[in-house]
Coordinates of C-alpha atoms in Angstrom, one line a residue:
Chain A
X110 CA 96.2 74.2 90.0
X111 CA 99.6 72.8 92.0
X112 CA 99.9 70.0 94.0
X113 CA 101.8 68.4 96.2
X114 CA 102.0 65.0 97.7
X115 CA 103.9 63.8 100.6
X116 CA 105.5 60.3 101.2
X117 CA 108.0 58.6 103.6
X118 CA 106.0 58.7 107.1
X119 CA 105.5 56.0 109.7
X120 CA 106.2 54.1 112.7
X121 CA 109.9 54.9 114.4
X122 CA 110.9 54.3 117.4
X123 CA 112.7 57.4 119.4
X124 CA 115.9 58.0 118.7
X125 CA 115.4 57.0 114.9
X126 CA 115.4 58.7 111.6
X127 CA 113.1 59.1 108.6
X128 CA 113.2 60.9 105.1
X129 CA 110.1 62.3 104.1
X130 CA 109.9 63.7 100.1
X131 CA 107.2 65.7 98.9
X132 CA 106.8 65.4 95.1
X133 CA 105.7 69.0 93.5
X134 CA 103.8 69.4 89.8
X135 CA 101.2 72.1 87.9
X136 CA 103.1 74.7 89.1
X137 CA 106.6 76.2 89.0
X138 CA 108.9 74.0 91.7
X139 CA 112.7 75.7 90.7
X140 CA 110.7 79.4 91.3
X141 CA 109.1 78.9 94.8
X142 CA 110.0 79.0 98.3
X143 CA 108.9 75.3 100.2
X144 CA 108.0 75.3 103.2
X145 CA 107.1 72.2 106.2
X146 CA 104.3 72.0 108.5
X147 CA 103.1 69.7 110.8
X148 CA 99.9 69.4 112.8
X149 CA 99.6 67.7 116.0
X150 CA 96.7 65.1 116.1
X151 CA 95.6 65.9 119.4
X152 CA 94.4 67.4 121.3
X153 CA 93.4 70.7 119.2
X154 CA 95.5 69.4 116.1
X155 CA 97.6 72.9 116.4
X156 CA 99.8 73.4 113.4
X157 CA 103.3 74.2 113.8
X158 CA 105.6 75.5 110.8
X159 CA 108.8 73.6 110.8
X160 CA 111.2 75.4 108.1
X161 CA 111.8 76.4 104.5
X162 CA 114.0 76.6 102.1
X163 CA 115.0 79.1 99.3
X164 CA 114.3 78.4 95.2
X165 CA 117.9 77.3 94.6
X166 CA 118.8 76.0 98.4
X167 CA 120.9 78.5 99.4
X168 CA 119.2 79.3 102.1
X169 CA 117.4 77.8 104.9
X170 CA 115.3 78.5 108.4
X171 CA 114.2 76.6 110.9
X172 CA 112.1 76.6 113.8
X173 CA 113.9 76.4 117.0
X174 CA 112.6 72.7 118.1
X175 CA 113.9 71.1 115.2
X176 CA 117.2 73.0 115.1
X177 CA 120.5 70.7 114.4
X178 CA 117.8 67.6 114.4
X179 CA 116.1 68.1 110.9
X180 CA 117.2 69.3 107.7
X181 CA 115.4 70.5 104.8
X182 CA 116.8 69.7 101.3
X183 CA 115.2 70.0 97.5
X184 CA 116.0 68.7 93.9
X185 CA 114.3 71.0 91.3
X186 CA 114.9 68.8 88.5
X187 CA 112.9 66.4 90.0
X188 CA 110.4 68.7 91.8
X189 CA 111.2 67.5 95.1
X190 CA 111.3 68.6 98.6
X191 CA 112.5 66.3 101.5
X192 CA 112.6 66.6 105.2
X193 CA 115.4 64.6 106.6
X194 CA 114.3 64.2 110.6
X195 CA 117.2 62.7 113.3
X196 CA 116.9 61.6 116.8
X197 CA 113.2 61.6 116.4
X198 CA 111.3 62.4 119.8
X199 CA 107.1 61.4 120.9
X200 CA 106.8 64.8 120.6
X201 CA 106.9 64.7 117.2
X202 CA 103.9 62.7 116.5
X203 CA 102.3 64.7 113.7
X204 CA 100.9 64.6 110.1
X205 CA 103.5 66.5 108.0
X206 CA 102.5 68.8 105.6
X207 CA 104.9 70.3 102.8
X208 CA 103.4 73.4 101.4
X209 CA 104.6 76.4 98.9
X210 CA 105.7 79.8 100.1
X211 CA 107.9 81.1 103.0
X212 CA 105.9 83.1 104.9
X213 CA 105.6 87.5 105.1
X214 CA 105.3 88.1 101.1
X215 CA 105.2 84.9 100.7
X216 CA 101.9 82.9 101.6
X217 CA 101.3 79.2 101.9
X218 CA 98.6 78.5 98.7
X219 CA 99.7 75.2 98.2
X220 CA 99.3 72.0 100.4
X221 CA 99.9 69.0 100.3
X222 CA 97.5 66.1 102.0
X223 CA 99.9 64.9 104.7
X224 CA 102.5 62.0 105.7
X225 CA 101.9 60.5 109.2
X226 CA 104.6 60.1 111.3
X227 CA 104.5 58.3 114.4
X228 CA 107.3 58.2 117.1
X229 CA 106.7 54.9 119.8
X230 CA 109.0 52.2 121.0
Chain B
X8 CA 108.0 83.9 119.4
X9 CA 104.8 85.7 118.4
X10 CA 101.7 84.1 120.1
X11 CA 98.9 83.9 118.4
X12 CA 95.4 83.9 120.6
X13 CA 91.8 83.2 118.7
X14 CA 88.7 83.3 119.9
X15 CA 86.4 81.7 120.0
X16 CA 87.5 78.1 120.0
X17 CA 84.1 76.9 119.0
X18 CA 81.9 78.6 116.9
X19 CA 78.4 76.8 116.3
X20 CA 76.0 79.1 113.6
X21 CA 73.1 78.9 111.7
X22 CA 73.0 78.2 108.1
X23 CA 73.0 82.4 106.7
X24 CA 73.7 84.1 110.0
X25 CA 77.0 85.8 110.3
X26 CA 80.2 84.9 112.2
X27 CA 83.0 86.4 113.3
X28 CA 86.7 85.1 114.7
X29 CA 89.0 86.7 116.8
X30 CA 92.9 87.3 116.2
X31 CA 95.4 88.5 118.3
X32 CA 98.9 88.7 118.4
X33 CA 101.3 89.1 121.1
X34 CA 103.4 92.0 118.6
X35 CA 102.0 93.9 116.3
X36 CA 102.0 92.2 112.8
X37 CA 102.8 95.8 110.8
X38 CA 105.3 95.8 109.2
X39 CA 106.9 99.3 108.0
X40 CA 105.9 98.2 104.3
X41 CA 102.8 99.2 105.3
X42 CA 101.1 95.5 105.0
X43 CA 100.1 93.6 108.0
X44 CA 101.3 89.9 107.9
X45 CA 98.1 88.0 109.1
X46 CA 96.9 85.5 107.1
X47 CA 93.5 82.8 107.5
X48 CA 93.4 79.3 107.0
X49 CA 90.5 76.9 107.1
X50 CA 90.8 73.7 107.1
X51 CA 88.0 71.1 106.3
X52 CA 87.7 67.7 107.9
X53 CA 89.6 65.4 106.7
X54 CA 91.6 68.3 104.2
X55 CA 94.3 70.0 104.6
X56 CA 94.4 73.5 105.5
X57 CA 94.0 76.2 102.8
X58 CA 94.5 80.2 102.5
X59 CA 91.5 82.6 102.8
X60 CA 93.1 85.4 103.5
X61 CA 96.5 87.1 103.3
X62 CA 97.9 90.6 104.6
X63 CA 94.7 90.9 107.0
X64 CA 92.3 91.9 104.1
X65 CA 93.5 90.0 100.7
X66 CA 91.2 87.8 99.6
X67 CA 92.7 84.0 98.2
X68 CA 92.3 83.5 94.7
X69 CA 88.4 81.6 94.8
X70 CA 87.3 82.7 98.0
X71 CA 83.3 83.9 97.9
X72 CA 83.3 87.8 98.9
X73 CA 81.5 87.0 101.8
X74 CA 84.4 86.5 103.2
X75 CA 86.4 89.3 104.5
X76 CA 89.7 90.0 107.0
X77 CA 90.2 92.8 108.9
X78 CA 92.1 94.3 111.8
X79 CA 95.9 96.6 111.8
X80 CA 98.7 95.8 114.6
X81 CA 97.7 93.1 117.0
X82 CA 93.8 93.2 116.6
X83 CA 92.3 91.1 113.4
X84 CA 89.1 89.5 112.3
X85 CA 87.4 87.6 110.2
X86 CA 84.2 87.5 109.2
X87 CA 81.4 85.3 107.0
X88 CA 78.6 87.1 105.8
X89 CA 75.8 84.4 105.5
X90 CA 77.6 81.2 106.8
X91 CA 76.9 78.0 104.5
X92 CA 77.1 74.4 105.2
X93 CA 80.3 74.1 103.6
X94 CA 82.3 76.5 106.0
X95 CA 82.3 73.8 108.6
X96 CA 85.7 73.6 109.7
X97 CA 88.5 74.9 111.8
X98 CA 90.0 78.7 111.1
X99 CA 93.3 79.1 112.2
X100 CA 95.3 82.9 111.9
X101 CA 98.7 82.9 111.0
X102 CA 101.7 85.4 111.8
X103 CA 103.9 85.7 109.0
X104 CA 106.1 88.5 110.0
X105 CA 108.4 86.7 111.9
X106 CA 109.1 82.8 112.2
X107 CA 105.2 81.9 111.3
X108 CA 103.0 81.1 114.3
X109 CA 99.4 79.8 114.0
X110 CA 96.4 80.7 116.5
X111 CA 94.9 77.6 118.6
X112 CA 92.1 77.5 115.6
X113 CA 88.3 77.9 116.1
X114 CA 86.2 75.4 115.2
X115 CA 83.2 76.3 113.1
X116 CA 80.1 74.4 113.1
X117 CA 76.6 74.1 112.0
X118 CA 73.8 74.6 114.4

């Protein structure tokens, strides 16, 4: 069975940056679309899909509130997914979630267990 | 945006009573493939979430069978059969036919 396993989250103050990775095995990384997701810790921890990107990078979507702030970038020969995040706002408190698949044909069936990222001055 | 809209947002049942959660979306999820693009998530406390369900009625690889999806257009459910102590958790609905939106969730627990 696949896994992933996210790193890089913490405390920045707004305005800042971070670089979160999320390191694939067990499965095929260079085959499969990658998605983000984050869920707000409260209140009612709603989930919010952030953007994905292609096998081979080429191509990339994003959800409108993170438009021109994050970017999403892979390396297949190291299995690896990253979500670089600029001019980081309270609002985007959440545990970030990478996960496999795109969405429509493609389903999310792989998860990993989360990076905490905190935005506070 | 599509909104998603479950109900209900808390779901106490009894250990092999059935349950039931509501899905609806603000545009119909059929796509002229034929397949509707609602998918179910549950996520366990503590966890993080994880597919039941794809294209309304597909079951996840390992899910029991006494789970089941349902529903065409903007109208889905889904439904447990006999409800076991290790369903407790929150159910969310997804849209995948657009930009993916996820329902509010429901939170499933044991009586």
């Amino acid at each position: 069975e696949g896994q992933l396993v996210e790193s890089g989250g913490g405390l920045v103050q707004p305005g800042g940056s971070l670089r979160l990775s999320c390191a694939a095995s067990r499965f095929s990384f260079s085959t499969s679309w990658m998605s983000w997701v984050r869920q707000t810790q409260a209140p009612g921890k709603r989930l919010e899909w952030l953007g994905n990107i292609k096998q081979d990078g080429s191509q990339k979507n994003y959800v409108d509130s993170v438009k021109g702030r994050f970017t999403i970038s892979r390396d297949n020969a190291k299995n690896s997914l990253f979500l670089q995040m600029n001019n980081l706002r309270a609002e985007d408190t959440a545990l970030y979630y990478c996960a496999r698949g795109a969405f429509g044909d493609s389903v999310f069936d792989i998860w990993g267990q989360g990076t905490m990222v905190t935005v506070s001055s | 945006e599509i909104v998603m809209t479950q109900s209900p947002l808390s779901l106490p049942v009894t250990p092999g009573e059935p349950a039931s959660i509501s899905c609806r979306s603000s545009q119909s999820l059929l796509h002229n493939n034929g397949y509707n693009y609602l998918d179910w998530y549950r996520q366990k406390p503590g966890q993080s979430p994880q597919l039941l369900i794809y294209s309304a009625s597909t079951r996840a690889s390992g899910v029991p069978d006494r789970f089941s999806g349902s529903g065409s257009g903007t109208d889905f459910t889904l439904r447990i059969s006999r409800v076991e102590a290790e369903d407790v958790g929150v159910y969310y609905c997804m849209q995948g036919l657009q930009t993916p939106t996820f329902g509010q969730g429901t939170r499933l627990d044991i009586k």
